[in-house]
Short mmCIF file of C-alpha atoms in Angstrom, two decimals:
data_model
loop_
_atom_site.label_atom_id
_atom_site.label_comp_id
_atom_site.label_asym_id
_atom_site.label_seq_id
_atom_site.Cartn_x
_atom_site.Cartn_y
_atom_site.Cartn_z
CA UNK A 1 -22.61 3.00 -12.03
CA UNK A 2 -25.42 1.27 -9.39
CA UNK A 3 -26.12 2.98 -6.57
CA UNK A 4 -28.57 2.89 -3.77
CA UNK A 5 -30.07 6.88 -3.75
CA UNK A 6 -31.30 8.88 -0.82
CA UNK A 7 -32.86 11.75 0.25
CA UNK A 8 -30.89 12.83 3.15
CA UNK A 9 -29.00 15.69 3.16
CA UNK A 10 -24.91 15.72 2.36
CA UNK A 11 -24.50 16.57 6.04
CA UNK A 12 -26.14 13.88 7.84
CA UNK A 13 -26.98 10.40 8.74
CA UNK A 14 -30.10 10.19 9.54
CA UNK A 15 -32.77 6.69 9.88
CA UNK A 16 -33.86 4.70 7.08
CA UNK A 17 -36.71 6.03 4.30
CA UNK A 18 -38.86 3.87 2.56
CA UNK A 19 -36.95 2.49 0.45
CA UNK A 20 -34.94 0.48 2.83
CA UNK A 21 -36.87 -1.88 4.35
CA UNK A 22 -35.39 -4.51 2.85
CA UNK A 23 -32.52 -3.78 4.56
CA UNK A 24 -32.80 -5.98 8.47
CA UNK A 25 -30.71 -3.67 10.73
CA UNK A 26 -28.59 -0.04 10.41
CA UNK A 27 -26.05 1.41 12.36
CA UNK A 28 -24.60 4.92 12.35
CA UNK A 29 -21.32 6.32 12.62
CA UNK A 30 -19.38 9.90 12.14
CA UNK A 31 -17.44 7.82 9.76
CA UNK A 32 -17.70 4.38 7.85
CA UNK A 33 -14.37 2.88 6.48
CA UNK A 34 -14.44 -0.06 4.77
CA UNK A 35 -11.40 -2.65 4.54
CA UNK A 36 -9.80 -3.33 7.74
CA UNK A 37 -6.28 -4.00 5.95
CA UNK A 38 -3.30 -1.62 6.95
CA UNK A 39 -4.81 1.36 5.18
CA UNK A 40 -8.47 0.80 7.12
CA UNK A 41 -7.13 0.15 10.82
CA UNK A 42 -4.63 2.79 10.80
CA UNK A 43 -7.90 4.92 9.69
CA UNK A 44 -9.87 3.85 12.01
CA UNK A 45 -7.33 4.32 14.71
CA UNK A 46 -6.45 7.98 14.15
CA UNK A 47 -10.39 8.68 13.87
CA UNK A 48 -10.92 7.06 17.06
CA UNK A 49 -8.33 8.78 19.25
CA UNK A 50 -9.04 11.84 17.36
CA UNK A 51 -12.56 11.13 19.57
CA UNK A 52 -14.68 10.05 16.68
CA UNK A 53 -16.84 7.68 16.16
CA UNK A 54 -16.18 4.81 13.39
CA UNK A 55 -17.67 1.65 12.01
CA UNK A 56 -14.89 -0.48 10.43
CA UNK A 57 -16.23 -3.07 8.05
CA UNK A 58 -14.09 -6.39 6.98
CA UNK A 59 -15.75 -9.09 4.69
CA UNK A 60 -13.04 -11.40 6.17
CA UNK A 61 -12.86 -12.43 9.49
CA UNK A 62 -8.88 -12.73 11.53
CA UNK A 63 -6.81 -13.84 11.11
CA UNK A 64 -6.35 -13.88 7.48
CA UNK A 65 -3.57 -14.60 4.64
CA UNK A 66 -2.64 -12.07 2.10
CA UNK A 67 -0.14 -11.81 -0.42
CA UNK A 68 2.63 -9.81 0.59
CA UNK A 69 6.08 -9.41 0.91
CA UNK A 70 5.77 -9.30 4.87
CA UNK A 71 8.32 -5.97 4.87
CA UNK A 72 8.32 -2.96 6.00
CA UNK A 73 11.11 -0.28 6.02
CA UNK A 74 11.46 2.46 8.49
CA UNK A 75 8.55 4.80 6.77
CA UNK A 76 6.27 1.89 7.89
CA UNK A 77 7.89 1.23 11.07
CA UNK A 78 7.47 4.97 11.77
CA UNK A 79 3.49 4.96 11.63
CA UNK A 80 3.66 1.86 13.36
CA UNK A 81 5.65 3.93 16.16
CA UNK A 82 3.17 6.52 15.96
CA UNK A 83 -0.02 3.97 15.47
CA UNK A 84 1.15 3.07 19.06
CA UNK A 85 2.34 -0.49 18.04
CA UNK A 86 4.41 -2.16 20.23
CA UNK A 87 7.68 -3.45 18.08
CA UNK A 88 9.43 -5.17 20.48
CA UNK A 89 6.75 -7.57 21.31
CA UNK A 90 7.28 -11.02 19.66
CA UNK A 91 6.57 -11.56 16.42
CA UNK A 92 8.48 -8.47 14.96
CA UNK A 93 11.96 -9.77 13.22
CA UNK A 94 14.29 -6.35 12.77
CA UNK A 95 16.41 -5.76 9.61
CA UNK A 96 19.40 -3.60 9.44
CA UNK A 97 18.90 -3.12 5.80
CA UNK A 98 18.53 -3.83 1.79
CA UNK A 99 21.05 -6.36 0.96
CA UNK A 100 20.49 -6.36 -3.54
CA UNK A 101 22.22 -9.26 -5.73
CA UNK A 102 22.65 -8.04 -9.09
CA UNK A 103 25.32 -10.25 -12.21
CA UNK A 104 27.14 -12.20 -9.42
CA UNK A 105 27.79 -8.92 -7.38
CA UNK A 106 26.25 -8.59 -3.66
CA UNK A 107 26.10 -5.31 -1.56
CA UNK A 108 24.87 -4.85 2.52
CA UNK A 109 23.25 -0.65 2.54
CA UNK A 110 22.30 -0.30 6.02
CA UNK A 111 19.30 1.62 6.55
CA UNK A 112 20.05 4.83 7.49
CA UNK A 113 20.27 7.10 10.74
CA UNK A 114 17.90 9.99 10.51
CA UNK A 115 15.80 12.31 13.00
CA UNK A 116 12.78 11.46 11.47
CA UNK A 117 13.00 7.37 11.26
CA UNK A 118 13.88 4.48 12.53
CA UNK A 119 16.88 3.09 11.52
CA UNK A 120 15.86 -0.60 10.94
CA UNK A 121 12.93 -2.63 9.38
CA UNK A 122 11.02 -4.96 10.45
CA UNK A 123 9.12 -8.35 8.32
CA UNK A 124 5.71 -9.60 10.08
CA UNK A 125 3.22 -12.35 8.55
CA UNK A 126 0.05 -10.69 7.14
CA UNK A 127 -1.24 -13.47 9.02
CA UNK A 128 -1.51 -12.11 12.08
CA UNK A 129 -0.17 -8.51 10.88
CA UNK A 130 -3.68 -7.35 9.89
CA UNK A 131 -5.16 -9.18 12.60
CA UNK A 132 -2.96 -7.20 15.43
CA UNK A 133 -3.54 -3.52 13.57
CA UNK A 134 -7.46 -4.44 13.28
CA UNK A 135 -7.44 -4.83 16.80
CA UNK A 136 -5.43 -1.86 17.96
CA UNK A 137 -8.13 0.03 16.35
CA UNK A 138 -10.92 -1.80 18.32
CA UNK A 139 -8.60 -1.16 21.45
CA UNK A 140 -8.68 2.87 20.58
CA UNK A 141 -12.78 3.04 19.86
CA UNK A 142 -13.47 2.05 16.30
CA UNK A 143 -16.57 -0.23 16.28
CA UNK A 144 -14.67 -3.68 14.23
CA UNK A 145 -17.43 -5.68 12.24
CA UNK A 146 -16.03 -8.99 10.78
CA UNK A 147 -17.51 -10.83 8.15
CA UNK A 148 -19.50 -7.86 6.14
CA UNK A 149 -19.37 -7.43 2.98
CA UNK A 150 -19.93 -4.55 1.39
CA UNK A 151 -22.68 -4.49 -1.39
CA UNK A 152 -22.71 -0.57 -2.89
CA UNK A 153 -22.69 2.82 -1.91
CA UNK A 154 -25.58 4.70 -0.73
CA UNK A 155 -25.83 8.46 -2.03
CA UNK A 156 -28.19 11.20 -1.64
CA UNK A 157 -29.63 14.12 -4.42
CA UNK A 158 -26.68 15.55 -5.27
CA UNK A 159 -24.38 11.80 -5.25
CA UNK A 160 -22.89 12.89 -2.30
CA UNK A 161 -22.29 9.13 -0.56
CA UNK A 162 -23.81 8.69 2.53
CA UNK A 163 -22.99 5.77 3.81
CA UNK A 164 -22.88 1.84 2.04
CA UNK A 165 -25.29 -1.39 2.40
CA UNK A 166 -23.96 -4.56 3.08
CA UNK A 167 -24.48 -8.25 3.61
CA UNK A 168 -23.37 -8.84 6.95
CA UNK A 169 -22.74 -12.75 9.01
CA UNK A 170 -22.98 -16.26 7.78
CA UNK A 171 -26.62 -15.58 7.19
CA UNK A 172 -25.21 -12.88 5.00
CA UNK A 173 -27.87 -10.34 6.78
CA UNK A 174 -28.52 -7.02 4.93
CA UNK A 175 -27.33 -4.08 6.99
CA UNK A 176 -27.25 -0.46 5.95
CA UNK A 177 -23.77 1.47 7.64
CA UNK A 178 -24.87 5.18 7.31
CA UNK A 179 -22.28 7.94 7.72
CA UNK A 180 -21.73 11.17 6.35
CA UNK A 181 -18.12 9.99 5.05
CA UNK A 182 -17.03 7.62 3.76
CA UNK A 183 -12.93 5.43 3.82
CA UNK A 184 -12.31 3.51 1.00
CA UNK A 185 -9.69 1.00 2.42
CA UNK A 186 -10.93 -1.73 0.14
CA UNK A 187 -7.82 -2.89 -1.29
CA UNK A 188 -6.77 -3.45 -5.26
CA UNK A 189 -11.07 -4.16 -5.95
CA UNK A 190 -11.34 -0.83 -5.27
CA UNK A 191 -15.05 -2.05 -5.40
CA UNK A 192 -15.85 1.33 -3.36
CA UNK A 193 -14.56 4.12 -5.51
CA UNK A 194 -15.38 2.46 -8.96
CA UNK A 195 -19.03 2.03 -7.69
CA UNK A 196 -18.75 5.84 -7.27
CA UNK A 197 -17.14 6.05 -10.69
CA UNK A 198 -14.07 6.22 -10.05
CA UNK A 199 -11.95 4.56 -12.61
CA UNK A 200 -8.30 3.83 -12.98
CA UNK A 201 -5.21 6.06 -15.16
CA UNK A 202 -5.33 3.68 -17.88
CA UNK A 203 -1.58 5.24 -18.26
CA UNK A 204 -0.89 3.65 -14.96
CA UNK A 205 0.61 0.43 -14.66
CA UNK A 206 -0.37 -2.50 -12.15
CA UNK A 207 2.36 -4.60 -10.98
CA UNK A 208 1.83 -8.30 -10.00
CA UNK A 209 3.73 -9.98 -7.06
CA UNK A 210 3.98 -13.83 -6.39
CA UNK A 211 5.60 -15.27 -3.08
CA UNK A 212 5.79 -18.39 -1.00
CA UNK A 213 6.92 -19.15 2.75
CA UNK A 214 9.63 -21.84 2.91
CA UNK A 215 11.21 -23.23 6.04
CA UNK A 216 15.33 -22.08 6.38
CA UNK A 217 16.59 -21.99 9.23
CA UNK A 218 20.02 -21.47 7.77
CA UNK A 219 17.96 -17.81 6.90
CA UNK A 220 15.00 -17.05 8.81
CA UNK A 221 17.47 -14.89 11.38
CA UNK A 222 19.13 -13.22 8.11
CA UNK A 223 19.60 -9.09 9.19
CA UNK A 224 19.21 -7.80 5.89
CA UNK A 225 16.32 -8.33 3.27
CA UNK A 226 17.59 -9.38 0.17
CA UNK A 227 16.80 -8.24 -3.26
CA UNK A 228 17.84 -9.57 -6.61
CA UNK A 229 17.77 -7.65 -9.67
CA UNK A 230 19.24 -10.15 -12.36
CA UNK A 231 15.85 -12.05 -12.81
CA UNK A 232 15.18 -13.49 -16.41
CA UNK A 233 11.27 -13.72 -17.25
CA UNK A 234 11.31 -17.41 -18.05
CA UNK A 235 8.81 -17.16 -21.74
CA UNK A 236 10.76 -14.58 -23.52
CA UNK A 237 14.45 -14.74 -21.25
CA UNK A 238 14.18 -10.97 -21.07
CA UNK A 239 14.73 -9.46 -17.87
CA UNK A 240 12.25 -9.41 -15.17
CA UNK A 241 10.79 -5.44 -15.50
CA UNK A 242 10.94 -5.89 -11.61
CA UNK A 243 13.05 -7.74 -8.71
CA UNK A 244 12.97 -11.50 -6.93
CA UNK A 245 13.11 -10.80 -2.86
CA UNK A 246 14.47 -13.12 -0.29
CA UNK A 247 13.02 -12.00 3.42
CA UNK A 248 13.29 -13.18 6.97
CA UNK A 249 10.63 -14.25 8.55
CA UNK A 250 12.79 -14.63 11.95
CA UNK A 251 9.82 -17.91 13.06
CA UNK A 252 12.14 -20.31 10.79
CA UNK A 253 10.51 -19.57 7.84
CA UNK A 254 11.24 -17.15 4.56
CA UNK A 255 9.42 -15.32 2.23
CA UNK A 256 10.22 -15.95 -1.25
CA UNK A 257 8.70 -14.00 -4.05
CA UNK A 258 8.83 -11.91 -6.94
CA UNK A 259 7.45 -8.84 -9.30
CA UNK A 260 6.83 -7.66 -11.80
CA UNK A 261 5.79 -3.88 -13.88
CA UNK A 262 5.48 -5.63 -17.32
CA UNK A 263 4.98 -3.43 -20.46
CA UNK A 264 1.85 -3.95 -22.48
CA UNK A 265 4.19 -4.73 -25.43
CA UNK A 266 6.54 -7.55 -23.88
CA UNK A 267 3.07 -9.35 -22.82
CA UNK A 268 2.45 -10.66 -19.60
CA UNK A 269 5.52 -12.67 -17.30
CA UNK A 270 4.74 -16.29 -16.17
CA UNK A 271 5.59 -15.34 -12.59
CA UNK A 272 5.37 -18.79 -11.16
CA UNK A 273 8.04 -20.54 -14.54
CA UNK A 274 10.37 -17.30 -13.46
CA UNK A 275 10.10 -17.94 -10.14
CA UNK A 276 10.51 -21.73 -10.64
CA UNK A 277 13.70 -20.74 -13.22
CA UNK A 278 15.00 -18.25 -9.87
CA UNK A 279 15.05 -20.85 -6.75
CA UNK A 280 18.15 -22.85 -8.21
CA UNK A 281 20.48 -20.15 -8.03
CA UNK A 282 19.91 -19.84 -4.13
CA UNK A 283 22.38 -21.09 -2.23
CA UNK A 284 21.62 -25.17 -1.73
CA UNK A 285 22.15 -24.63 1.72
CA UNK A 286 19.07 -22.56 2.14
CA UNK A 287 17.11 -25.98 1.93
CA UNK A 288 14.51 -23.89 -0.42
CA UNK A 289 12.82 -26.92 -2.89
CA UNK A 290 9.49 -27.86 -2.95
CA UNK A 291 9.96 -30.32 -0.10
CA UNK A 292 10.56 -26.59 2.27
CA UNK A 293 7.56 -24.72 1.30
CA UNK A 294 4.59 -23.77 3.76
CA UNK A 295 2.33 -22.64 1.38
CA UNK A 296 1.47 -22.37 -2.28
CA UNK A 297 3.13 -20.03 -4.24
CA UNK A 298 0.22 -16.59 -4.33
CA UNK A 299 -0.04 -14.18 -6.26
CA UNK A 300 -1.87 -10.46 -6.25
CA UNK A 301 -2.28 -7.80 -8.34
CA UNK A 302 -0.11 -4.48 -6.71
CA UNK A 303 -1.98 -0.62 -8.19
CA UNK A 304 1.12 1.84 -8.15
CA UNK A 305 1.76 4.95 -8.80
CA UNK A 306 -1.76 7.16 -7.62
CA UNK A 307 -3.60 5.16 -10.92
CA UNK A 308 -6.60 6.01 -9.57
CA UNK A 309 -7.62 9.59 -8.40
CA UNK A 310 -8.88 12.05 -7.51
CA UNK A 311 -8.29 10.25 -3.37
CA UNK A 312 -11.39 12.89 -2.33
CA UNK A 313 -14.43 13.16 -4.00
CA UNK A 314 -18.07 13.35 -2.91
CA UNK A 315 -17.98 12.55 0.68
CA UNK A 316 -15.29 9.47 -0.43
CA UNK A 317 -11.69 9.31 0.69
CA UNK A 318 -9.29 6.69 -0.72
CA UNK A 319 -6.93 5.68 1.01
CA UNK A 320 -4.26 2.87 0.16
CA UNK A 321 -4.71 0.10 -2.55
CA UNK A 322 -8.02 1.16 -3.84
CA UNK A 323 -5.74 4.55 -4.83
CA UNK A 324 -3.07 3.00 -6.09
CA UNK A 325 -0.88 4.20 -3.91
CA UNK A 326 2.12 1.18 -3.78
CA UNK A 327 5.20 2.61 -4.84
CA UNK A 328 6.32 2.91 -8.29
CA UNK A 329 9.75 2.48 -7.53
CA UNK A 330 9.80 -0.75 -5.17
CA UNK A 331 6.50 -1.85 -5.42
CA UNK A 332 5.95 -0.92 -1.05
CA UNK A 333 2.48 -0.27 -0.25
CA UNK A 334 2.33 -1.05 3.59
CA UNK A 335 3.77 1.88 4.94
CA UNK A 336 1.97 4.91 2.23
CA UNK A 337 -1.14 2.65 2.89
CA UNK A 338 -0.66 3.95 7.11
CA UNK A 339 0.65 7.24 6.40
CA UNK A 340 -1.98 8.01 3.82
CA UNK A 341 -4.59 6.42 6.55
CA UNK A 342 -3.35 9.31 9.11
CA UNK A 343 -3.48 11.77 6.58
CA UNK A 344 -7.34 10.96 6.18
CA UNK A 345 -8.33 10.67 9.63
CA UNK A 346 -6.63 14.12 10.73
CA UNK A 347 -8.72 15.73 7.68
CA UNK A 348 -11.40 14.25 8.26
CA UNK A 349 -11.33 15.44 12.07
CA UNK A 350 -10.74 18.24 10.98
CA UNK A 351 -13.47 18.66 8.34
CA UNK A 352 -15.87 17.43 10.88
CA UNK A 353 -15.15 20.00 13.53
CA UNK A 354 -16.93 22.16 11.04
CA UNK A 355 -20.54 22.70 10.07
CA UNK A 356 -21.15 20.78 6.95
CA UNK A 357 -21.33 22.79 3.54
CA UNK A 358 -18.46 24.80 1.93
CA UNK A 359 -16.08 25.11 4.44
CA UNK A 360 -16.17 21.29 5.58
CA UNK A 361 -15.34 20.41 1.86
CA UNK A 362 -12.74 22.77 1.97
CA UNK A 363 -11.24 21.11 4.47
CA UNK A 364 -11.86 17.57 2.67
CA UNK A 365 -10.20 18.46 -0.38
CA UNK A 366 -6.66 19.13 2.00
CA UNK A 367 -6.85 15.57 1.76
CA UNK A 368 -5.72 15.25 -1.52
CA UNK A 369 -3.86 18.18 -1.87
CA UNK A 370 -1.29 16.80 1.47
CA UNK A 371 -0.65 13.26 -0.26
CA UNK A 372 0.25 15.37 -2.87
CA UNK A 373 2.47 16.91 -1.61
CA UNK A 374 3.96 14.29 0.26
CA UNK A 375 4.82 11.69 -3.23
CA UNK A 376 3.62 13.50 -6.15
CA UNK A 377 7.38 14.43 -7.30
CA UNK A 378 8.54 11.19 -5.98
CA UNK A 379 5.56 9.18 -7.51
CA UNK A 380 5.71 11.10 -11.01
CA UNK A 381 9.81 10.69 -11.00
CA UNK A 382 9.04 6.84 -10.14
CA UNK A 383 6.41 6.58 -12.98
CA UNK A 384 8.71 7.73 -15.29
CA UNK A 385 11.28 5.80 -14.38
CA UNK A 386 8.85 2.49 -14.38
CA UNK A 387 7.99 3.81 -18.51
CA UNK A 388 11.52 4.09 -19.29
CA UNK A 389 13.33 1.61 -17.35
CA UNK A 390 12.18 -0.72 -14.69
CA UNK A 391 8.87 -1.75 -16.63
CA UNK A 392 11.51 -2.31 -20.00
CA UNK A 393 15.05 -4.02 -18.53
CA UNK A 394 13.90 -4.16 -14.24
CA UNK A 395 16.37 -3.04 -12.19
CA UNK A 396 19.75 -4.57 -13.83
CA UNK A 397 20.72 -1.13 -15.53
CA UNK A 398 20.76 0.91 -12.48
CA UNK A 399 22.34 -1.59 -9.82
CA UNK A 400 25.24 -1.32 -12.90
CA UNK A 401 28.95 -2.76 -11.18
CA UNK A 402 29.64 1.19 -11.09
CA UNK A 403 26.69 1.75 -8.62
CA UNK A 404 27.27 -1.18 -7.69
CA UNK A 405 31.12 -0.81 -6.46
CA UNK A 406 29.94 3.19 -5.08
CA UNK A 407 29.07 3.41 -1.39
CA UNK A 408 27.52 7.09 -1.92
CA UNK A 409 26.04 6.35 -4.73
CA UNK A 410 24.27 3.10 -3.49
CA UNK A 411 23.16 5.11 -0.74
CA UNK A 412 21.78 7.40 -2.29
CA UNK A 413 19.76 5.13 -4.91
CA UNK A 414 18.60 3.18 -1.75
CA UNK A 415 17.24 6.14 -0.38
CA UNK A 416 15.30 7.42 -3.61
CA UNK A 417 14.04 3.60 -4.03
CA UNK A 418 12.49 3.67 -0.90
CA UNK A 419 11.47 7.55 -0.43
CA UNK A 420 13.24 7.80 3.20
CA UNK A 421 14.94 10.89 3.76
CA UNK A 422 14.95 13.69 5.97
CA UNK A 423 12.85 16.99 5.68
CA UNK A 424 15.01 19.67 5.46
CA UNK A 425 18.12 17.76 4.84
CA UNK A 426 20.50 16.45 7.38
CA UNK A 427 22.88 15.55 5.03
CA UNK A 428 24.45 15.70 1.39
CA UNK A 429 22.15 13.18 0.30
CA UNK A 430 19.11 14.01 1.62
CA UNK A 431 20.05 17.26 -0.18
CA UNK A 432 20.69 15.97 -3.77
CA UNK A 433 16.90 13.80 -3.66
CA UNK A 434 15.30 16.83 -2.57
CA UNK A 435 17.07 19.37 -5.42
CA UNK A 436 16.09 15.95 -7.62
CA UNK A 437 12.99 15.83 -7.28
CA UNK A 438 12.03 19.74 -7.33
CA UNK A 439 13.61 19.73 -10.37
CA UNK A 440 10.10 17.38 -11.18
CA UNK A 441 6.65 19.08 -12.08
CA UNK A 442 4.68 18.21 -8.92
CA UNK A 443 1.16 16.63 -10.83
CA UNK A 444 -2.22 18.76 -10.45
CA UNK A 445 -5.04 17.35 -8.20
CA UNK A 446 -7.67 15.55 -10.72
CA UNK A 447 -10.67 17.69 -10.69
CA UNK A 448 -12.71 15.30 -12.71
CA UNK A 449 -16.57 15.29 -11.77
CA UNK A 450 -18.16 11.79 -11.51
CA UNK A 451 -21.94 11.97 -12.52
CA UNK A 452 -25.09 11.92 -10.30
CA UNK A 453 -26.64 9.02 -9.26
CA UNK A 454 -30.49 9.23 -10.30
CA UNK A 455 -33.56 8.85 -8.30
#
């Protein structure tokens, strides 16, 4: 593990010492957030609203593109509302629910009307979605620094993180950013976590997603997110261990993509060839073809099912993809990232209200405990479903014709996949799902201890 060592104690963010003479600048804050995607920007916004001095570091500039389905379920919309985002402003496209297509059948499932969540979903391209959130965080008081590539953590003699080093600007100027707490929201690469010794759990899978934008006036205003569960892998002819999607963007374009969580013994899935095999099945009047494509096919990894833990250790909190928070049920990650960011920010605010020491550490350890309370059982059951069914046969078995013909079963399945339910339960479906999840043993928080840094 390569880290910078620092003689400062765990509680402070003091000035540079002789070992940091190579850095041309130093900035200090109460919290440093690495990465200004949805997780990082949400964390920075909530921290700034709590009155904390927060630095938000982003290696890219804005706007920027990201490989994503660009869709948000009501749980994600709920987080946007909590952040004060105007979801009625231009650029947002609402949807009523999901349309599932499987084996020649298709069904539409509206989002439920619950007291705790909106009854609609949203789509918006990540090209300006991330820019919007980062700008909103800066407007709340976070100090946004773009063009800053974090190169490593700074730790004290006890191995506790006290900041990060980075190369800033086009001239790659070495800068030291100091803070007693750091939030790692640097995406699937999880560079900060890895450099702090937090390795990925090899038992948990990493899915792969690919997407491409197409012009399609016929489908761009579709009120449903469309999911295809009967796709076949191009190489093996097996069922795709995932699903395909067609999401309307409302601006004349649609987002067409697919995701897969293959089991190792089946080998990798050629997503490009599998998509080429699928696209001819789309209706001709959608106009989806090479001539209507507006960008190349792009792919990215989806770290799923809490595949990196613990989510807090030695001054470092992991949020979003850096902690593998993508849902093992649906592949959704934006809503989870923003929700975890709010939990992390609240935890940090409460912790920093205490003096450094055992009391502050006790408060910080509540972050993984709360994440585990919210999602532990749901993700554990999802990981099991992925191992036994979804990673082998995809979604075709669970969208059996009898299920597709039963509205109550479809509504129950939809809420399970998207984790949209009221607590305490307000209807029979909520009660059934919560009874099911209570039967799942909650995972125990990891107590693995990373090695100390050497001075």
